[in-house]
Every structure is written in C-alpha cells, then in structure tokens.
C-alpha cells in the first residue's frame, strides 16, 4: 500500500469512528476537501462525514452512517467497517505503544512510545497531496515541451 493511501485510510478510519469527547473531524474540515482523496470510497466517506457533521451529528460511526444513508451507503459498508477497525488512529497508536511495552519491558528497557498526533497525519496527507499535484504538473509540462 502506498503511503498516501495508508494515510488516507487512517484519516477516514478515524473520522468514521467519532463519538462524544473524541472529535477528530474538527481538525480536517477546514484543510481537507473531498477531491484530495485518491480512493473513491474514502472520498465518499469524507463527504458523508462532512454532511453529518454539518447537520450537527457528532456520533459518527458505521452504524450511524447506515441509519442515516441506508441503501446509498450499503455498497461501502464492508470497507467502512474495515477502515474504522483497522485504521482508527487511536486504535493504531494504542496497539503500537502496547507492542513497544511488551517488547522492551521483557528486557528491562524503557519502551519507546510514540507521541504522534492525528494532526501529524493530516499535515503529512496535505503535503503528499500537494507534492503529487506538483509532480503531475511537472510531468504535464515535460510532455508539452517534448511535443
């Protein structure tokens, strides 16, 4: 999996797992737009979460999405659940830190916990999107010059 797609998955997996006291979409809504997602399902889920958020919903999860969108979201249900379970930021961070503890505690070495924040993924995603866009523009300029 390419890094950009992995980061897209982490962002979407995290924002489709929102509940009271854990609102990561607030960090995305002003700096990420749907067209930034290269994966069509991720793009659709970002639009769905945006719509639900704008309507005042803050308890966004696969069940709430299905209750709200029904058949319109049925074709992406399996992927949505996969993203919310496998790519949720807090789940991934907790699992990483737990592995660090288990690996290093057995040797009496201080574990090396991660202090990465969700906003670090947002910043990296934005950088990757703009770098890809610049590379695409350069490729287009090179093709025009060669013609």
mmCIF file of C-alpha atoms in Angstrom:
data_model
loop_
_atom_site.group_PDB
_atom_site.id
_atom_site.type_symbol
_atom_site.label_atom_id
_atom_site.label_comp_id
_atom_site.label_asym_id
_atom_site.label_seq_id
_atom_site.Cartn_x
_atom_site.Cartn_y
_atom_site.Cartn_z
ATOM 1 C CA UNK A 1 0.000 0.000 0.000
ATOM 2 C CA UNK A 2 1.341 3.400 -0.915
ATOM 3 C CA UNK A 3 1.915 5.796 1.977
ATOM 4 C CA UNK A 4 -0.625 8.316 0.689
ATOM 5 C CA UNK A 5 -3.377 5.696 0.588
ATOM 6 C CA UNK A 6 -2.394 4.443 4.034
ATOM 7 C CA UNK A 7 -2.669 7.973 5.441
ATOM 8 C CA UNK A 8 -5.996 8.482 3.636
ATOM 9 C CA UNK A 9 -7.230 5.291 5.277
ATOM 10 C CA UNK A 10 -6.087 6.457 8.715
ATOM 11 C CA UNK A 11 -7.862 9.785 8.313
ATOM 12 C CA UNK A 12 -11.097 8.179 7.112
ATOM 13 C CA UNK A 13 -10.901 5.288 9.584
ATOM 14 C CA UNK A 14 -10.557 7.805 12.384
ATOM 15 C CA UNK A 15 -13.322 10.198 11.369
ATOM 16 C CA UNK A 16 -15.844 7.373 10.876
ATOM 17 C CA UNK A 17 -15.176 6.421 14.495
ATOM 18 C CA UNK A 18 -16.233 9.642 16.186
ATOM 19 C CA UNK A 19 -18.101 9.896 19.447
ATOM 20 C CA UNK A 20 -18.604 12.428 22.207
ATOM 21 C CA UNK A 21 -15.275 13.615 23.555
ATOM 22 C CA UNK A 22 -13.371 12.315 20.525
ATOM 23 C CA UNK A 23 -13.953 14.602 17.565
ATOM 24 C CA UNK A 24 -11.108 14.320 15.073
ATOM 25 C CA UNK A 25 -13.128 15.648 12.146
ATOM 26 C CA UNK A 26 -12.808 19.165 13.536
ATOM 27 C CA UNK A 27 -9.108 19.035 12.600
ATOM 28 C CA UNK A 28 -9.890 18.037 8.996
ATOM 29 C CA UNK A 29 -12.901 20.054 7.963
ATOM 30 C CA UNK A 30 -11.135 23.300 7.078
ATOM 31 C CA UNK A 31 -7.996 21.961 5.430
ATOM 32 C CA UNK A 32 -9.069 18.768 3.655
ATOM 33 C CA UNK A 33 -11.525 18.630 0.771
ATOM 34 C CA UNK A 34 -13.110 15.523 -0.785
ATOM 35 C CA UNK A 35 -11.179 15.930 -4.042
ATOM 36 C CA UNK A 36 -7.917 15.394 -2.157
ATOM 37 C CA UNK A 37 -8.713 11.693 -1.691
ATOM 38 C CA UNK A 38 -7.416 9.411 -4.416
ATOM 39 C CA UNK A 39 -9.586 6.487 -3.286
ATOM 40 C CA UNK A 40 -13.234 6.790 -4.337
ATOM 41 C CA UNK A 41 -14.629 5.104 -1.188
ATOM 42 C CA UNK A 42 -12.531 7.366 1.028
ATOM 43 C CA UNK A 43 -13.834 10.375 -0.918
ATOM 44 C CA UNK A 44 -17.447 9.251 -0.489
ATOM 45 C CA UNK A 45 -16.984 8.611 3.215
ATOM 46 C CA UNK A 46 -15.391 12.020 3.703
ATOM 47 C CA UNK A 47 -18.407 13.642 2.025
ATOM 48 C CA UNK A 48 -20.800 11.610 4.188
ATOM 49 C CA UNK A 49 -18.981 12.520 7.391
ATOM 50 C CA UNK A 50 -18.896 16.187 6.315
ATOM 51 C CA UNK A 51 -22.642 16.196 5.702
ATOM 52 C CA UNK A 52 -23.404 14.502 9.012
ATOM 53 C CA UNK A 53 -21.060 16.847 10.869
ATOM 54 C CA UNK A 54 -22.632 19.919 9.261
ATOM 55 C CA UNK A 55 -26.077 18.675 10.294
ATOM 56 C CA UNK A 56 -24.902 18.613 13.921
ATOM 57 C CA UNK A 57 -24.067 14.919 14.282
ATOM 58 C CA UNK A 58 -21.013 14.218 16.393
ATOM 59 C CA UNK A 59 -21.563 10.480 16.959
ATOM 60 C CA UNK A 60 -20.408 9.333 13.551
ATOM 61 C CA UNK A 61 -19.712 5.637 13.138
ATOM 62 C CA UNK A 62 -20.608 2.934 10.598
ATOM 63 C CA UNK A 63 -23.925 2.176 12.305
ATOM 64 C CA UNK A 64 -24.980 5.834 12.349
ATOM 65 C CA UNK A 65 -23.918 6.236 8.721
ATOM 66 C CA UNK A 66 -26.030 3.246 7.716
ATOM 67 C CA UNK A 67 -29.004 4.529 9.705
ATOM 68 C CA UNK A 68 -28.697 7.926 8.015
ATOM 69 C CA UNK A 69 -27.817 6.915 4.447
ATOM 70 C CA UNK A 70 -29.249 3.386 4.229
ATOM 71 C CA UNK A 71 -29.049 1.885 0.756
ATOM 72 C CA UNK A 72 -26.932 4.788 -0.511
ATOM 73 C CA UNK A 73 -24.050 3.580 1.684
ATOM 74 C CA UNK A 74 -24.727 -0.140 1.540
ATOM 75 C CA UNK A 75 -22.094 -0.795 -1.128
ATOM 76 C CA UNK A 76 -19.330 0.699 1.040
ATOM 77 C CA UNK A 77 -20.369 -0.801 4.380
ATOM 78 C CA UNK A 78 -17.741 -3.549 4.494
ATOM 79 C CA UNK A 79 -14.938 -1.139 3.609
ATOM 80 C CA UNK A 80 -16.219 1.419 6.125
ATOM 81 C CA UNK A 81 -16.144 -1.144 8.947
ATOM 82 C CA UNK A 82 -12.681 -2.285 7.870
ATOM 83 C CA UNK A 83 -11.403 1.304 7.955
ATOM 84 C CA UNK A 84 -12.970 2.009 11.342
ATOM 85 C CA UNK A 85 -11.461 -1.111 12.907
ATOM 86 C CA UNK A 86 -8.081 -1.404 11.184
ATOM 87 C CA UNK A 87 -7.152 2.233 10.531
ATOM 88 C CA UNK A 88 -8.562 4.158 13.501
ATOM 89 C CA UNK A 89 -5.802 6.454 14.765
ATOM 90 C CA UNK A 90 -6.288 5.807 18.491
ATOM 91 C CA UNK A 91 -6.503 2.056 17.978
ATOM 92 C CA UNK A 92 -3.316 2.047 15.895
ATOM 93 C CA UNK A 93 -1.452 4.255 18.366
ATOM 94 C CA UNK A 94 -2.558 2.144 21.325
ATOM 95 C CA UNK A 95 -1.526 -1.078 19.597
ATOM 96 C CA UNK A 96 1.872 0.370 18.675
ATOM 97 C CA UNK A 97 2.546 1.523 22.239
ATOM 98 C CA UNK A 98 1.358 -1.781 23.659
ATOM 99 C CA UNK A 99 3.752 -3.675 21.367
ATOM 100 C CA UNK A 100 6.580 -1.361 22.440
ATOM 101 C CA UNK A 101 5.805 -2.089 26.073
ATOM 102 C CA UNK A 102 5.683 -5.845 25.536
ATOM 103 C CA UNK A 103 8.897 -5.893 23.507
ATOM 104 C CA UNK A 104 11.036 -3.693 25.731
ATOM 105 C CA UNK A 105 9.614 -4.412 29.192
ATOM 106 C CA UNK A 106 10.769 -8.017 28.972
ATOM 107 C CA UNK A 107 14.357 -6.802 28.602
ATOM 108 C CA UNK A 108 14.115 -4.166 31.303
ATOM 109 C CA UNK A 109 14.483 -1.402 28.725
ATOM 110 C CA UNK A 110 12.341 1.733 28.767
ATOM 111 C CA UNK A 111 9.739 1.412 25.970
ATOM 112 C CA UNK A 112 9.863 3.921 23.109
ATOM 113 C CA UNK A 113 6.270 5.091 22.951
ATOM 114 C CA UNK A 114 5.071 7.145 20.034
ATOM 115 C CA UNK A 115 3.866 10.661 20.585
ATOM 116 C CA UNK A 116 2.487 11.110 17.063
ATOM 117 C CA UNK A 117 -0.724 13.116 16.905
ATOM 118 C CA UNK A 118 -3.632 12.870 14.479
ATOM 119 C CA UNK A 119 -2.751 16.320 13.171
ATOM 120 C CA UNK A 120 0.644 14.920 12.103
ATOM 121 C CA UNK A 121 -1.214 12.600 9.715
ATOM 122 C CA UNK A 122 -3.308 15.488 8.418
ATOM 123 C CA UNK A 123 -0.195 17.574 7.767
ATOM 124 C CA UNK A 124 1.555 14.679 6.036
ATOM 125 C CA UNK A 125 -1.515 13.969 3.924
ATOM 126 C CA UNK A 126 -1.750 17.586 2.776
ATOM 127 C CA UNK A 127 1.958 17.586 1.910
ATOM 128 C CA UNK A 128 1.608 14.361 -0.096
ATOM 129 C CA UNK A 129 -1.424 15.695 -1.978
ATOM 130 C CA UNK A 130 0.363 18.902 -2.963
ATOM 131 C CA UNK A 131 3.590 17.081 -3.838
ATOM 132 C CA UNK A 132 1.641 14.688 -6.077
ATOM 133 C CA UNK A 133 -0.111 17.649 -7.697
ATOM 134 C CA UNK A 134 3.196 19.426 -8.342
ATOM 135 C CA UNK A 135 4.728 16.256 -9.817
ATOM 136 C CA UNK A 136 1.693 15.862 -12.060
ATOM 137 C CA UNK A 137 2.024 19.448 -13.244
ATOM 138 C CA UNK A 138 5.746 18.960 -13.911
ATOM 139 C CA UNK A 139 5.043 15.764 -15.872
ATOM 140 C CA UNK A 140 2.424 17.629 -17.885
ATOM 141 C CA UNK A 141 4.858 20.487 -18.576
ATOM 142 C CA UNK A 142 7.535 17.999 -19.702
ATOM 143 C CA UNK A 143 5.096 16.282 -22.080
ATOM 144 C CA UNK A 144 4.073 19.653 -23.524
ATOM 145 C CA UNK A 145 7.714 20.646 -24.016
ATOM 146 C CA UNK A 146 8.503 17.339 -25.740
ATOM 147 C CA UNK A 147 5.573 17.679 -28.156
#
